[in-house]
């Protein structure tokens, strides 16, 4: 899977929006952009994924740059429960054999009350 | 919401002992995975399993490790002779499909089994 680059950590205030960036300049045309998060002492949890268009779900929004070389995960109103490590991962949609996720270091989001 | 369940939540064992970690994946999922996370480090892929055989494994998954789906519901990870460096959190995951195809390839992880080797 192609590599992603994320800031090591970010801080946010509770009830404010959070924009978590991810750079993936070597993304290929068949790569989906997936986001997972890991709350303290828990397993990773799926957040959202997309290919080219912006995506929204109940947890977050995903904004994908027009050239797809970067994306931003948007939490519209951060809560204390959103404090976690957020992982941006590229998945090749054509490679059925490469079906595991490769986790990088992610971004540790700290939410202040 | 369907979930992946793992047992035990915490196991303490002596070096050299065999350990079996158990997982019940989501019932209609077809792909199964084990990951591990050493304290303070990244989540690392160990193995994926599909159609009753290993589909991929990492360098970590050496001869000391094995996986099995003994019945229609359980998925197990066995470590034959544990070493100190096997101490980690082990996560089981499952997905409906493989690859990156839309929607169907979301992995659902369990809460993990913490293994402590003394």
Coordinates of C-alpha atoms in Angstrom, one line a residue:
Chain A
X1 CA 0.0 0.0 0.0
X2 CA 1.2 3.6 -0.7
X3 CA 2.5 5.6 2.1
X4 CA 0.7 8.3 4.1
X5 CA 2.0 11.1 6.2
X6 CA 0.2 12.5 9.2
X7 CA 1.1 14.9 12.0
X8 CA 2.1 13.1 15.2
X9 CA -0.3 15.0 17.4
X10 CA -3.0 17.6 17.4
X11 CA -5.0 19.4 20.0
X12 CA -8.6 20.6 19.9
X13 CA -11.1 22.2 22.2
X14 CA -14.3 20.4 23.1
X15 CA -17.2 21.2 20.8
X16 CA -15.0 22.8 18.2
X17 CA -14.4 21.3 14.7
X18 CA -11.2 19.3 14.1
X19 CA -9.5 18.9 10.8
X20 CA -7.0 16.0 10.7
X21 CA -4.8 16.2 7.6
X22 CA -3.2 13.3 5.7
X23 CA -0.7 13.5 2.8
X24 CA -0.6 10.7 0.3
X25 CA 1.3 12.0 -2.7
X26 CA 2.0 8.6 -4.2
X27 CA -1.6 7.5 -4.2
X28 CA -2.6 5.4 -7.2
X29 CA -5.9 5.6 -9.1
X30 CA -7.2 2.5 -7.5
X31 CA -6.5 3.4 -3.9
X32 CA -9.3 4.0 -1.5
X33 CA -8.6 6.4 1.5
X34 CA -9.6 4.8 4.8
X35 CA -9.6 6.3 8.2
X36 CA -9.6 4.3 11.4
X37 CA -9.2 5.5 15.0
X38 CA -8.0 3.8 18.2
X39 CA -9.5 5.0 21.5
X40 CA -7.4 4.4 24.6
X41 CA -7.1 0.7 25.5
X42 CA -9.4 -0.3 22.6
X43 CA -9.0 -1.9 19.2
X44 CA -9.0 0.2 16.1
X45 CA -12.4 1.3 14.9
X46 CA -13.5 2.2 11.3
X47 CA -14.4 5.8 10.8
X48 CA -14.9 6.5 7.1
X49 CA -13.5 5.9 3.6
X50 CA -13.7 7.4 0.2
X51 CA -12.2 7.3 -3.3
X52 CA -12.6 10.7 -5.1
X53 CA -15.7 12.5 -3.7
X54 CA -16.1 14.0 -0.3
X55 CA -18.0 11.6 2.1
X56 CA -20.1 12.1 5.2
X57 CA -21.3 9.7 7.8
X58 CA -22.6 9.9 11.3
X59 CA -19.1 9.9 12.7
X60 CA -17.2 12.3 10.5
X61 CA -16.6 13.9 7.0
X62 CA -13.8 13.1 4.6
X63 CA -12.6 15.9 2.3
X64 CA -10.5 14.6 -0.6
X65 CA -8.3 17.0 -2.6
X66 CA -9.0 17.2 -6.3
X67 CA -5.6 15.6 -7.1
X68 CA -6.2 13.0 -4.4
X69 CA -2.7 13.6 -3.0
X70 CA -4.1 14.7 0.4
X71 CA -7.3 14.3 2.4
X72 CA -8.7 15.7 5.6
X73 CA -10.8 14.0 8.2
X74 CA -13.3 16.4 9.8
X75 CA -14.9 15.9 13.2
X76 CA -17.6 18.6 13.2
X77 CA -17.8 18.9 17.0
X78 CA -15.1 17.3 19.0
X79 CA -16.1 15.6 22.2
X80 CA -13.8 14.2 24.9
X81 CA -14.7 10.8 23.6
X82 CA -13.0 11.6 20.3
X83 CA -9.6 11.7 21.9
X84 CA -7.8 8.9 20.1
X85 CA -5.1 8.0 17.5
X86 CA -6.4 8.6 14.0
X87 CA -5.0 6.5 11.2
X88 CA -5.1 7.4 7.5
X89 CA -4.6 4.3 5.4
X90 CA -4.6 3.6 1.6
X91 CA -6.2 0.4 0.4
X92 CA -5.8 -0.9 -3.2
X93 CA -9.3 -1.8 -4.3
X94 CA -8.1 -4.1 -7.0
X95 CA -5.7 -6.2 -4.9
X96 CA -7.9 -8.8 -3.3
X97 CA -4.9 -10.6 -1.8
X98 CA -3.6 -7.5 -0.1
X99 CA -6.5 -7.3 2.2
X100 CA -4.8 -6.4 5.4
X101 CA -4.5 -2.8 6.8
X102 CA -1.1 -1.4 7.3
X103 CA -1.1 1.1 10.2
X104 CA 1.4 3.9 10.5
X105 CA 1.9 6.1 13.5
X106 CA -1.3 8.1 13.1
X107 CA -2.2 11.4 14.7
X108 CA -2.9 11.5 18.4
X109 CA -5.8 13.9 18.9
X110 CA -6.1 15.4 22.3
X111 CA -9.4 17.2 23.2
X112 CA -9.4 19.8 25.9
X113 CA -12.6 20.5 27.9
Chain B
X1 CA -24.3 -3.5 16.2
X2 CA -22.4 -6.8 15.5
X3 CA -19.1 -7.0 17.2
X4 CA -16.0 -9.2 17.3
X5 CA -15.4 -10.8 20.7
X6 CA -12.1 -11.9 22.1
X7 CA -11.1 -14.1 25.0
X8 CA -9.4 -13.9 27.3
X9 CA -9.1 -10.2 27.9
X10 CA -5.8 -10.7 29.7
X11 CA -3.6 -13.7 30.0
X12 CA -0.4 -14.0 32.0
X13 CA 1.9 -16.9 31.1
X14 CA 5.4 -18.1 31.7
X15 CA 8.0 -18.0 28.9
X16 CA 8.0 -21.2 26.9
X17 CA 4.3 -22.0 27.5
X18 CA 1.7 -22.4 24.8
X19 CA -1.0 -19.8 24.5
X20 CA -4.3 -19.8 22.6
X21 CA -6.2 -16.6 22.0
X22 CA -9.7 -16.9 20.9
X23 CA -11.9 -14.7 18.7
X24 CA -15.5 -14.9 17.5
X25 CA -15.7 -12.9 14.3
X26 CA -18.9 -11.3 13.0
X27 CA -21.1 -14.1 11.7
X28 CA -21.4 -13.3 8.0
X29 CA -17.8 -12.1 7.6
X30 CA -15.5 -14.1 5.4
X31 CA -12.0 -12.7 6.1
X32 CA -10.3 -12.9 9.5
X33 CA -7.2 -11.2 10.8
X34 CA -4.8 -11.1 13.7
X35 CA -2.9 -7.9 14.6
X36 CA -0.7 -7.2 17.6
X37 CA 0.4 -4.0 19.3
X38 CA 3.3 -3.9 21.6
X39 CA 2.9 -1.3 24.3
X40 CA 3.5 2.2 22.9
X41 CA 4.1 1.0 19.4
X42 CA 2.2 0.7 16.1
X43 CA -0.5 -1.8 15.3
X44 CA 1.2 -4.6 13.3
X45 CA -0.4 -7.1 10.9
X46 CA 0.2 -10.7 11.7
X47 CA -2.0 -12.8 9.5
X48 CA -5.1 -12.9 7.3
X49 CA -7.3 -16.0 6.8
X50 CA -9.8 -16.7 4.1
X51 CA -11.5 -19.9 3.0
X52 CA -9.9 -22.0 5.7
X53 CA -6.3 -21.0 4.8
X54 CA -3.8 -18.3 5.4
X55 CA -4.0 -15.6 2.6
X56 CA -1.2 -13.4 3.8
X57 CA 1.2 -13.3 6.7
X58 CA 3.9 -10.9 7.9
X59 CA 7.5 -11.6 8.9
X60 CA 6.4 -11.6 12.6
X61 CA 4.2 -14.6 11.9
X62 CA 6.8 -17.3 12.1
X63 CA 6.7 -21.0 12.9
X64 CA 5.8 -20.3 16.5
X65 CA 2.4 -18.9 15.4
X66 CA -0.6 -20.7 13.9
X67 CA -4.2 -19.9 13.3
X68 CA -7.2 -22.1 13.0
X69 CA -10.9 -21.9 12.5
X70 CA -11.9 -25.0 14.3
X71 CA -15.6 -24.6 13.9
X72 CA -18.0 -22.2 12.1
X73 CA -17.7 -19.5 14.7
X74 CA -14.2 -19.4 16.4
X75 CA -10.9 -18.1 15.0
X76 CA -7.9 -18.8 17.2
X77 CA -4.3 -17.7 17.3
X78 CA -1.8 -20.1 18.9
X79 CA 1.7 -19.2 20.1
X80 CA 3.5 -22.5 20.7
X81 CA 6.4 -21.4 22.9
X82 CA 6.0 -17.9 24.2
X83 CA 8.9 -15.5 24.4
X84 CA 9.2 -12.3 26.5
X85 CA 8.8 -10.2 23.3
X86 CA 5.4 -11.8 22.5
X87 CA 4.0 -9.6 25.3
X88 CA 1.5 -7.4 23.5
X89 CA -2.1 -6.6 22.9
X90 CA -3.5 -9.0 20.2
X91 CA -6.4 -7.8 18.1
X92 CA -8.7 -10.0 16.1
X93 CA -10.6 -8.5 13.2
X94 CA -13.0 -9.6 10.5
X95 CA -14.3 -8.2 7.2
X96 CA -17.0 -9.2 4.8
X97 CA -14.7 -9.0 1.8
X98 CA -11.1 -8.4 0.9
X99 CA -9.3 -5.8 -1.1
X100 CA -10.3 -2.2 -0.9
X101 CA -13.6 -2.4 -2.6
X102 CA -16.2 0.0 -1.3
X103 CA -18.0 -0.6 1.9
X104 CA -17.5 -4.4 2.0
X105 CA -13.9 -4.2 3.1
X106 CA -14.3 -2.4 6.4
X107 CA -12.5 -4.3 9.2
X108 CA -14.2 -4.7 12.5
X109 CA -11.8 -5.2 15.4
X110 CA -12.3 -6.8 18.7
X111 CA -11.3 -5.2 22.0
X112 CA -8.1 -7.2 22.2
X113 CA -6.4 -9.8 24.4
X114 CA -3.5 -8.6 26.5
X115 CA -0.8 -11.2 26.7
X116 CA 1.9 -10.8 29.3
X117 CA 4.8 -13.2 29.2
X118 CA 6.9 -13.5 32.3

